[in-house]
């Protein structure tokens, strides 16, 4: 090991970073956030629940369906089969359903514990508003009355509407479409140690996780009204960046004959429009679990490539992205449990940065984050590192409290200790980089590495022992770090 920072020094750095970023966040003029927003109906699945579900649909059919591995939920058997798989493996998954029958069936057979704001754009807008960002301009193509109630009640959340040809902003609760139905996703959470039986076999859930049943009614379209599109450039001066997500909902084909190509083109046009007249506009895309490989590839190669500055994703998503970009071996190494997985993760992040012509790629994992950035990005590695530590503090706050009401709430997570395991996991990467002469051990342990072709920033993170929940923490991490980046860029702009 080199002579770099030990855990205590990291803890001090965390406090400084949180303070530094908190102080400048209000310098950001605003952030545009679109597209996906839904209500999350959350149910914690206990032993009695899973047994009840299995016996309701029939053991035999579940057993059979498990082997078929349904990638879409068409009936209750598909649902129970995917739940059994998720619980057996302890893995996170999100599976779409195109029928409203499943929601009814779940209401009759399971009933949820609580309902919350869901979807990347929904979760991120509430977070940014609570952090005090001046303008959080949120756009959801399907804003229903029920959905609108889940937005925090603050004046900085603004929904764009066009009235008499003029762009105006209202709180979502004054801008919803009263004919629109809500999109409700089910989050079935389960805990490590839960036992269940299927066909004489007893399974024990290996780790806390969740299965998301994502409802995709036919009216779910990732698109923007023509009116708003025409007025987008009028937001110039009000926003410094945009966070876009929800592209996973694009379908290959629609009932009316249109294909994904149409929506991909529209998505790109929106980005181009946002950048018009503002060369400093930064766009972050939150990548997520995308079952359909055609769509996954189109998102990366057509939407992200050349148009987007920053990409946020977890380790499985890095593997999924590498897979459709033709790096199957590297993808396999990323998800393998071996000691090379962390160096594969780094190499994978570099591939995404270069091949997709991004400015930064932020990979989050339990216990550490890895970020690679282009060398000509106008921030220092230390500034990048502050952004990561700020976001890791927010992540811990969310794991601790379930949500983050203010910067002060976030600050309470500074007391959560840095994960020793995460710090140790990073040693594998250190060995790899030192061996390859990318950096010295000391540079590595400070987390700030200027490699030949890119900057690399690694940090150990704070991990909460018994999190209240984990849904949406990834969104908080990516949005928190991106907001910090925007704040620092804006400060430079003003100082110059
Ligand atoms: P995704 O939902 O995108 O997978 O992101 C989840 C992220 O939440 C993980 O990458 C990890 O960094 C963070 N996380 C989880 Br899961 N549990 C956490 C905990 N107990 N404390 C802090 N962060 C956590
Ligand atoms: C996905 C899910 C949504 C959930 C979110 C959390 O967008 O569809 O239900 O709230 O992920 O990150």
Coordinates of C-alpha atoms and ligand atoms in Angstrom, one line a residue:
X1 CA 0.0 0.0 0.0
X2 CA 1.2 3.5 -0.7
X3 CA 1.4 6.5 1.7
X4 CA -1.9 8.0 0.7
X5 CA -5.0 8.8 2.7
X6 CA -6.2 6.4 5.4
X7 CA -9.9 6.1 6.4
X8 CA -9.7 8.9 9.0
X9 CA -8.3 11.3 6.4
X10 CA -11.1 10.3 4.0
X11 CA -13.6 11.1 6.7
X12 CA -12.2 14.6 7.1
X13 CA -12.2 15.1 3.3
X14 CA -15.9 14.0 3.3
X15 CA -16.8 16.8 5.7
X16 CA -14.9 19.4 3.7
X17 CA -16.4 18.2 0.4
X18 CA -19.9 18.3 1.8
X19 CA -19.4 21.8 3.1
X20 CA -17.7 23.0 -0.2
X21 CA -20.5 21.8 -2.4
X22 CA -23.4 22.8 -0.1
X23 CA -22.1 26.4 -0.2
X24 CA -22.2 26.7 -3.9
X25 CA -25.3 24.7 -5.0
X26 CA -27.5 27.8 -5.1
X27 CA -25.2 29.2 -7.7
X28 CA -26.7 26.8 -10.2
X29 CA -29.5 28.6 -12.1
X30 CA -31.5 25.5 -12.7
X31 CA -31.7 21.9 -13.9
X32 CA -34.1 20.5 -16.4
X33 CA -35.3 16.9 -15.5
X34 CA -37.3 14.5 -17.7
X35 CA -39.0 12.0 -18.5
X36 CA -40.0 9.1 -16.2
X37 CA -42.1 9.5 -13.2
X38 CA -44.4 7.1 -11.5
X39 CA -45.9 6.1 -8.2
X40 CA -44.0 3.3 -6.5
X41 CA -46.3 0.9 -4.5
X42 CA -43.9 -0.7 -2.1
X43 CA -44.5 -4.1 -0.5
X44 CA -42.1 -5.9 1.8
X45 CA -42.6 -9.6 0.9
X46 CA -42.4 -11.8 3.9
X47 CA -42.4 -15.6 4.2
X48 CA -46.1 -15.9 4.5
X49 CA -46.7 -13.6 1.5
X50 CA -44.5 -15.6 -0.9
X51 CA -46.1 -18.8 0.3
X52 CA -49.5 -17.4 -0.3
X53 CA -48.6 -16.1 -3.8
X54 CA -47.2 -19.5 -4.8
X55 CA -50.2 -21.4 -3.6
X56 CA -52.6 -19.0 -5.2
X57 CA -51.2 -19.5 -8.7
X58 CA -50.1 -23.1 -8.1
X59 CA -46.7 -24.6 -7.3
X60 CA -46.5 -26.6 -10.5
X61 CA -47.1 -23.7 -12.8
X62 CA -44.6 -21.5 -11.0
X63 CA -42.0 -24.2 -11.1
X64 CA -42.4 -24.6 -14.9
X65 CA -42.5 -20.8 -15.5
X66 CA -39.3 -20.3 -13.5
X67 CA -37.4 -22.4 -16.1
X68 CA -38.9 -20.3 -18.9
X69 CA -37.6 -17.1 -17.3
X70 CA -40.3 -14.6 -18.5
X71 CA -38.9 -11.2 -19.6
X72 CA -42.3 -9.7 -19.5
X73 CA -45.2 -10.1 -17.0
X74 CA -48.3 -11.3 -18.8
X75 CA -50.1 -13.1 -16.0
X76 CA -49.8 -13.8 -12.3
X77 CA -47.7 -16.9 -12.9
X78 CA -45.1 -14.8 -14.7
X79 CA -45.1 -12.5 -11.8
X80 CA -44.7 -15.1 -9.1
X81 CA -42.0 -16.9 -11.2
X82 CA -39.9 -13.7 -11.5
X83 CA -40.4 -13.0 -7.8
X84 CA -39.2 -16.5 -6.9
X85 CA -36.1 -16.0 -9.2
X86 CA -35.3 -12.6 -7.7
X87 CA -35.6 -13.9 -4.1
X88 CA -33.7 -17.1 -4.9
X89 CA -30.8 -15.1 -6.3
X90 CA -31.1 -12.0 -4.2
X91 CA -30.8 -10.0 -7.4
X92 CA -32.4 -6.7 -8.4
X93 CA -34.6 -6.8 -11.5
X94 CA -37.1 -4.7 -13.3
X95 CA -39.6 -6.4 -15.5
X96 CA -42.2 -4.6 -17.6
X97 CA -45.9 -5.4 -17.8
X98 CA -48.2 -4.1 -20.5
X99 CA -51.5 -5.0 -18.9
X100 CA -53.3 -3.2 -16.1
X101 CA -54.7 -6.6 -14.9
X102 CA -51.5 -7.3 -13.0
X103 CA -52.0 -4.1 -10.9
X104 CA -55.5 -5.3 -10.1
X105 CA -54.4 -8.8 -9.2
X106 CA -51.7 -7.4 -6.9
X107 CA -54.2 -5.1 -5.2
X108 CA -56.4 -8.1 -4.5
X109 CA -53.7 -10.5 -3.5
X110 CA -50.9 -8.5 -1.9
X111 CA -51.8 -4.9 -1.0
X112 CA -48.9 -2.4 -0.7
X113 CA -47.4 -1.1 2.6
X114 CA -46.7 2.4 1.3
X115 CA -46.7 4.5 -1.8
X116 CA -43.9 7.0 -2.8
X117 CA -42.6 9.0 -5.6
X118 CA -40.9 6.7 -8.2
X119 CA -39.1 6.8 -11.5
X120 CA -35.7 8.5 -12.0
X121 CA -37.1 11.8 -13.0
X122 CA -39.6 11.9 -10.1
X123 CA -37.1 10.9 -7.5
X124 CA -34.4 13.3 -8.8
X125 CA -36.6 16.3 -9.1
X126 CA -37.7 16.0 -5.5
X127 CA -34.2 15.5 -4.3
X128 CA -32.9 18.6 -6.2
X129 CA -35.8 20.7 -5.0
X130 CA -35.1 19.7 -1.4
X131 CA -31.4 20.5 -1.8
X132 CA -32.5 24.1 -2.7
X133 CA -31.6 24.2 -6.4
X134 CA -33.1 27.5 -7.8
X135 CA -35.2 26.0 -10.7
X136 CA -36.0 22.4 -11.0
X137 CA -37.9 22.2 -14.2
X138 CA -39.5 18.8 -14.5
X139 CA -41.2 17.4 -17.5
X140 CA -43.2 14.2 -17.4
X141 CA -45.2 13.3 -20.5
X142 CA -48.0 11.6 -18.4
X143 CA -48.6 13.9 -15.5
X144 CA -51.8 12.7 -13.7
X145 CA -53.5 14.3 -10.7
X146 CA -52.4 11.5 -8.4
X147 CA -48.8 11.7 -9.7
X148 CA -48.7 15.4 -9.1
X149 CA -49.4 14.9 -5.4
X150 CA -46.0 13.1 -5.0
X151 CA -44.0 16.2 -5.8
X152 CA -42.6 18.1 -2.9
X153 CA -44.5 21.2 -2.2
X154 CA -41.8 23.8 -2.8
X155 CA -41.8 26.8 -5.1
X156 CA -38.6 25.7 -6.9
X157 CA -40.3 22.7 -8.6
X158 CA -41.7 24.0 -11.9
X159 CA -43.6 22.3 -14.6
X160 CA -43.5 24.0 -18.0
X161 CA -46.8 24.8 -19.7
X162 CA -47.6 26.7 -22.8
X163 CA -50.5 29.1 -22.5
X164 CA -51.6 31.4 -25.3
X165 CA -48.3 30.6 -27.0
X166 CA -46.3 31.7 -24.0
X167 CA -44.0 29.4 -21.9
X168 CA -45.0 29.5 -18.2
X169 CA -44.1 27.5 -15.1
X170 CA -46.4 26.0 -12.5
X171 CA -46.1 23.6 -9.7
X172 CA -47.0 20.1 -11.0
X173 CA -50.1 20.2 -8.7
X174 CA -51.4 23.0 -10.9
X175 CA -50.3 21.6 -14.2
X176 CA -51.6 18.0 -14.3
X177 CA -53.9 16.6 -17.0
X178 CA -57.1 15.5 -15.3
X179 CA -57.8 12.8 -18.0
X180 CA -54.4 11.2 -17.4
X181 CA -54.3 7.9 -15.5
X182 CA -51.4 7.3 -13.0
X183 CA -48.5 5.0 -13.8
X184 CA -48.1 2.7 -10.8
X185 CA -45.1 0.4 -10.4
X186 CA -44.8 -2.3 -7.8
X187 CA -41.7 -2.6 -5.8
X188 CA -41.5 -6.0 -4.1
X189 CA -38.8 -5.8 -1.5
X190 CA -37.4 -8.9 0.3
X191 CA -34.9 -9.4 3.0
X192 CA -31.9 -11.6 3.4
X193 CA -32.7 -14.8 5.3
X194 CA -36.3 -15.1 4.2
X195 CA -37.0 -18.7 3.5
X196 CA -39.5 -20.3 1.2
X197 CA -40.3 -23.6 -0.4
X198 CA -41.0 -24.6 -3.9
X199 CA -41.3 -28.2 -5.0
X200 CA -39.5 -29.8 -2.1
X201 CA -36.7 -27.3 -2.3
X202 CA -36.1 -24.7 0.4
X203 CA -34.6 -21.4 -0.7
X204 CA -33.1 -18.7 1.5
X205 CA -32.8 -15.1 0.2
X206 CA -29.1 -14.4 0.0
X207 CA -29.3 -10.6 0.2
X208 CA -31.7 -7.7 0.6
X209 CA -33.1 -6.7 -2.8
X210 CA -36.2 -6.0 -4.8
X211 CA -38.2 -6.9 -7.9
X212 CA -39.8 -4.0 -9.8
X213 CA -42.9 -4.6 -11.9
X214 CA -42.8 -1.7 -14.2
X215 CA -46.2 -0.8 -15.7
X216 CA -46.1 0.2 -19.3
X217 CA -49.6 1.1 -20.4
X218 CA -49.9 2.0 -24.2
X219 CA -49.9 5.7 -23.4
X220 CA -46.4 5.6 -21.9
X221 CA -44.4 7.4 -24.6
X222 CA -41.0 9.0 -24.1
X223 CA -41.8 12.1 -26.0
X224 CA -42.4 15.8 -25.6
X225 CA -45.4 17.9 -26.9
X226 CA -44.6 19.9 -30.0
X227 CA -45.5 23.1 -28.2
X228 CA -43.0 22.6 -25.4
X229 CA -40.3 21.4 -27.9
X230 CA -40.7 24.7 -29.8
X231 CA -40.2 26.7 -26.6
X232 CA -37.3 24.7 -25.1
X233 CA -34.6 27.1 -26.0
X234 CA -36.5 29.8 -24.0
X235 CA -35.3 28.1 -20.9
X236 CA -31.8 29.3 -21.8
X237 CA -30.6 31.4 -18.9
X238 CA -32.8 29.4 -16.4
X239 CA -30.9 26.2 -16.6
X240 CA -27.2 25.0 -16.6
X241 CA -27.9 21.4 -17.2
X242 CA -30.3 18.6 -17.7
X243 CA -30.8 15.1 -16.2
X244 CA -32.6 12.8 -18.6
X245 CA -33.9 9.3 -18.0
X246 CA -36.7 6.9 -18.9
X247 CA -35.4 5.9 -22.3
X248 CA -35.7 2.2 -21.1
X249 CA -39.4 2.6 -21.7
X250 CA -39.0 3.0 -25.5
X251 CA -40.5 0.0 -27.3
X252 CA -39.2 -1.6 -30.5
X253 CA -42.6 -1.3 -32.1
X254 CA -45.9 0.4 -31.3
X255 CA -49.5 -0.5 -32.1
X256 CA -49.7 2.4 -34.5
X257 CA -46.8 1.1 -36.6
X258 CA -44.2 3.6 -35.3
X259 CA -40.9 2.1 -34.2
X260 CA -38.2 2.9 -31.6
X261 CA -36.3 4.9 -34.3
X262 CA -39.0 7.6 -34.2
X263 CA -38.7 8.1 -30.4
X264 CA -34.9 7.9 -30.5
X265 CA -34.8 10.7 -33.1
X266 CA -37.1 12.8 -31.0
X267 CA -35.0 12.2 -27.9
X268 CA -31.9 13.4 -29.7
X269 CA -33.7 16.5 -31.0
X270 CA -34.7 17.4 -27.5
X271 CA -31.1 17.3 -26.4
X272 CA -30.0 19.3 -29.4
X273 CA -32.6 21.9 -28.6
X274 CA -31.6 22.1 -25.0
X275 CA -28.0 22.8 -26.0
X276 CA -29.0 25.4 -28.7
X277 CA -27.5 28.8 -27.8
X278 CA -25.7 27.4 -24.7
X279 CA -22.4 25.6 -25.4
X280 CA -21.9 25.1 -21.7
X281 CA -25.1 23.1 -21.2
X282 CA -24.3 19.7 -19.7
X283 CA -26.5 16.7 -20.1
X284 CA -26.5 13.7 -17.7
X285 CA -28.2 10.5 -18.6
X286 CA -29.2 8.0 -15.9
X287 CA -28.7 4.6 -17.4
X288 CA -30.8 1.8 -15.9
X289 CA -31.8 -1.8 -16.2
X290 CA -32.9 -2.2 -19.9
X291 CA -34.1 -5.8 -20.7
X292 CA -34.4 -5.2 -24.5
X293 CA -31.0 -5.3 -26.1
X294 CA -32.1 -3.5 -29.3
X295 CA -33.3 -0.6 -27.2
X296 CA -30.3 -0.7 -24.9
X297 CA -27.9 -0.5 -27.9
X298 CA -29.9 2.3 -29.5
X299 CA -29.9 4.4 -26.3
X300 CA -26.1 4.1 -26.1
X301 CA -25.2 4.4 -29.8
X302 CA -27.8 6.9 -30.9
X303 CA -28.9 8.9 -27.9
X304 CA -25.9 9.0 -25.6
X305 CA -23.1 8.9 -28.2
X306 CA -21.9 12.4 -29.0
X307 CA -25.0 14.1 -27.5
X308 CA -24.5 13.4 -23.7
X309 CA -21.8 14.6 -21.4
X310 CA -22.2 12.5 -18.3
X311 CA -23.5 8.9 -17.7
X312 CA -24.4 7.4 -14.3
X313 CA -24.7 3.6 -13.8
X314 CA -24.2 0.7 -11.4
X315 CA -21.9 -2.2 -12.0
X316 CA -24.4 -4.6 -13.5
X317 CA -25.4 -1.8 -15.9
X318 CA -21.8 -1.3 -16.9
X319 CA -21.7 -5.0 -17.8
X320 CA -25.0 -4.7 -19.7
X321 CA -23.7 -1.6 -21.6
X322 CA -20.4 -3.3 -22.5
X323 CA -22.3 -6.3 -23.8
X324 CA -24.3 -4.5 -26.4
X325 CA -21.2 -2.5 -27.5
X326 CA -19.5 -5.8 -28.4
X327 CA -17.2 -6.2 -25.3
X328 CA -18.7 -9.5 -24.1
X329 CA -15.5 -10.7 -22.4
X330 CA -15.0 -7.5 -20.4
X331 CA -18.7 -7.5 -19.5
X332 CA -18.3 -11.1 -18.2
X333 CA -15.3 -10.1 -16.2
X334 CA -17.2 -7.2 -14.6
X335 CA -19.9 -9.4 -13.2
X336 CA -17.5 -12.3 -12.2
X337 CA -16.8 -12.6 -8.5
X338 CA -13.1 -12.8 -9.1
X339 CA -10.4 -10.3 -8.1
X340 CA -10.2 -9.0 -11.6
X341 CA -13.8 -7.7 -11.6
X342 CA -12.9 -4.2 -10.2
X343 CA -10.1 -3.7 -12.8
X344 CA -12.6 -4.8 -15.5
X345 CA -15.0 -2.3 -14.1
X346 CA -12.5 0.5 -14.5
X347 CA -11.5 -0.7 -18.0
X348 CA -15.2 -0.8 -18.9
X349 CA -15.8 2.7 -17.6
X350 CA -12.9 3.9 -19.8
X351 CA -14.3 2.1 -22.8
X352 CA -17.7 3.8 -22.2
X353 CA -16.0 7.2 -21.8
X354 CA -14.1 6.9 -25.0
X355 CA -16.4 5.0 -27.3
X356 CA -19.5 7.1 -26.4
X357 CA -17.5 10.4 -26.5
X358 CA -18.6 11.3 -22.9
X359 CA -17.0 13.8 -20.6
X360 CA -17.6 11.7 -17.4
X361 CA -18.8 8.3 -16.4
X362 CA -19.8 7.7 -12.8
X363 CA -20.0 4.1 -11.7
X364 CA -21.5 3.4 -8.3
X365 CA -21.2 0.2 -6.3
X366 CA -21.8 -0.8 -2.7
X367 CA -18.7 0.6 -0.9
X368 CA -17.0 2.6 -3.6
X369 CA -17.4 4.7 -6.7
X370 CA -15.3 4.9 -9.8
X371 CA -15.5 7.9 -12.0
X372 CA -13.5 8.5 -15.2
X373 CA -13.5 11.9 -16.9
X374 CA -12.0 13.4 -20.0
X375 CA -8.8 15.3 -19.4
X376 CA -10.0 18.5 -21.0
X377 CA -13.1 18.7 -18.8
X378 CA -12.8 22.0 -17.0
X379 CA -12.6 20.6 -13.4
X380 CA -9.6 19.3 -11.5
X381 CA -9.5 15.7 -10.2
X382 CA -9.9 17.1 -6.7
X383 CA -13.1 18.9 -7.7
X384 CA -14.4 15.7 -9.3
X385 CA -13.7 13.9 -6.1
X386 CA -15.6 16.5 -4.0
X387 CA -18.6 15.8 -6.2
X388 CA -18.4 12.1 -5.6
X389 CA -18.0 12.5 -1.8
X390 CA -21.0 14.9 -1.7
X391 CA -23.1 12.3 -3.5
X392 CA -22.0 9.4 -1.3
X393 CA -23.0 11.4 1.7
X394 CA -26.4 12.0 0.2
X395 CA -26.7 8.2 -0.6
X396 CA -25.9 7.4 3.0
X397 CA -28.5 9.9 4.2
X398 CA -31.1 8.3 2.0
X399 CA -30.3 4.8 3.2
X400 CA -30.5 6.1 6.7
X401 CA -33.8 8.1 6.5
X402 CA -35.5 7.0 3.3
X403 CA -35.4 10.4 1.8
X404 CA -33.5 13.7 2.1
X405 CA -35.5 16.8 3.1
X406 CA -32.7 19.3 3.0
X407 CA -29.0 19.8 2.8
X408 CA -29.0 19.7 6.6
X409 CA -30.6 16.2 6.5
X410 CA -27.9 15.1 4.1
X411 CA -25.2 16.4 6.4
X412 CA -26.4 14.0 9.2
X413 CA -25.0 11.1 7.1
X414 CA -21.4 12.4 7.6
X415 CA -21.5 10.4 10.8
X416 CA -22.0 7.1 8.8
X417 CA -18.6 5.5 8.7
X418 CA -16.8 4.8 5.4
X419 CA -17.0 1.2 4.4
X420 CA -13.8 -0.6 5.3
X421 CA -14.8 -3.3 2.9
X422 CA -15.2 -0.8 0.1
X423 CA -11.8 0.7 0.9
X424 CA -10.2 -2.8 0.9
X425 CA -12.0 -3.7 -2.4
X426 CA -10.2 -0.8 -4.0
X427 CA -6.8 -2.3 -3.2
X428 CA -7.3 -4.7 -6.1
X429 CA -7.7 -1.8 -8.4
X430 CA -4.6 -0.1 -6.9
X431 CA -2.5 -3.2 -7.5
X432 CA -3.6 -3.4 -11.1
X433 CA -3.0 0.3 -11.8
X434 CA 0.4 0.4 -10.1
X435 CA 1.5 -2.7 -11.9
X436 CA 0.5 -1.1 -15.2
X437 CA 2.2 2.2 -14.3
X438 CA -1.0 4.2 -14.5
X439 CA -0.2 5.8 -11.1
X440 CA 1.6 5.4 -7.9
X441 CA 0.1 3.9 -4.7
X442 CA 0.0 7.3 -3.0
X443 CA -1.8 8.9 -5.9
X444 CA -4.3 6.0 -5.9
X445 CA -5.0 6.3 -2.2
X446 CA -5.8 10.0 -2.6
X447 CA -8.4 9.0 -5.1
X448 CA -7.2 11.4 -7.7
X449 CA -5.3 10.0 -10.7
X450 CA -4.4 11.9 -13.9
X451 CA -3.7 9.0 -16.3
X452 CA -2.5 9.6 -19.8
X453 CA -5.8 9.6 -21.6
X454 CA -8.3 10.4 -18.9
X455 CA -8.7 11.4 -15.3
X456 CA -9.7 8.7 -12.8
X457 CA -11.3 9.4 -9.4
X458 CA -12.0 6.6 -6.9
X459 CA -13.5 6.9 -3.5
X460 CA -14.5 4.6 -0.7
X461 CA -18.1 5.3 0.3
X462 CA -20.2 5.4 3.4
X463 CA -22.5 2.4 3.8
X464 CA -25.4 2.2 6.2
X465 CA -25.7 -1.1 8.0
X466 CA -29.5 -1.4 8.1
X467 CA -30.9 0.8 5.3
X468 CA -34.5 1.9 5.4
X469 CA -34.7 0.9 1.8
X470 CA -32.6 1.0 -1.3
X471 CA -34.9 2.0 -4.1
X472 CA -33.7 5.3 -5.7
X473 CA -30.3 5.5 -4.0
X474 CA -28.6 5.1 -7.4
X475 CA -30.6 8.1 -8.7
X476 CA -29.6 10.1 -5.7
X477 CA -25.9 9.3 -6.2
X478 CA -25.9 10.3 -9.8
X479 CA -28.0 13.4 -9.5
X480 CA -26.1 14.6 -6.4
X481 CA -22.7 14.3 -8.1
X482 CA -23.9 15.9 -11.3
X483 CA -25.5 18.8 -9.5
X484 CA -22.2 19.3 -7.6
X485 CA -20.3 19.3 -11.0
X486 CA -22.7 21.9 -12.4
X487 CA -22.3 24.1 -9.3
X488 CA -18.5 24.0 -9.6
X489 CA -18.6 24.7 -13.4
X490 CA -21.0 27.6 -12.8
X491 CA -18.7 29.1 -10.1
X492 CA -15.8 29.0 -12.5
X493 CA -17.9 30.7 -15.2
X494 CA -18.9 33.5 -12.8
X495 CA -15.4 33.9 -11.3
X496 CA -14.0 34.3 -14.8
Ligands
LIG1 P1 -29.0 1.2 -8.2 O1 -30.3 1.2 -7.6 O2 -28.8 2.0 -9.4 O3 -28.4 -0.2 -8.3 O4 -28.0 1.9 -7.1 C1 -27.9 1.4 -5.8 C2 -26.7 2.0 -5.1 O5 -27.1 2.4 -3.8 C3 -25.5 1.1 -5.0 O6 -24.7 1.2 -6.1 C4 -24.9 1.6 -3.7 O7 -23.8 2.5 -4.0 C5 -26.0 2.3 -3.0 N1 -26.4 1.6 -1.7 C6 -27.1 0.5 -1.5 BR1 -27.8 -0.6 -2.7 N2 -27.2 0.2 -0.2 C7 -26.6 1.2 0.5 C8 -26.4 1.5 1.9 N3 -26.8 0.6 2.8 N4 -25.7 2.6 2.2 C9 -25.2 3.4 1.3 N5 -25.4 3.2 -0.1 C10 -26.1 2.1 -0.5
LIG2 C1 -37.1 2.8 -12.0 C2 -38.4 2.2 -11.6 C3 -39.1 3.0 -10.6 C4 -38.2 3.2 -9.4 C5 -36.8 3.7 -9.9 C6 -35.8 3.8 -8.8 O1 -37.3 4.0 -12.6 O2 -39.3 2.1 -12.8 O3 -40.2 2.3 -10.1 O4 -38.7 4.2 -8.5 O5 -36.3 2.9 -10.9 O6 -34.6 4.1 -9.2

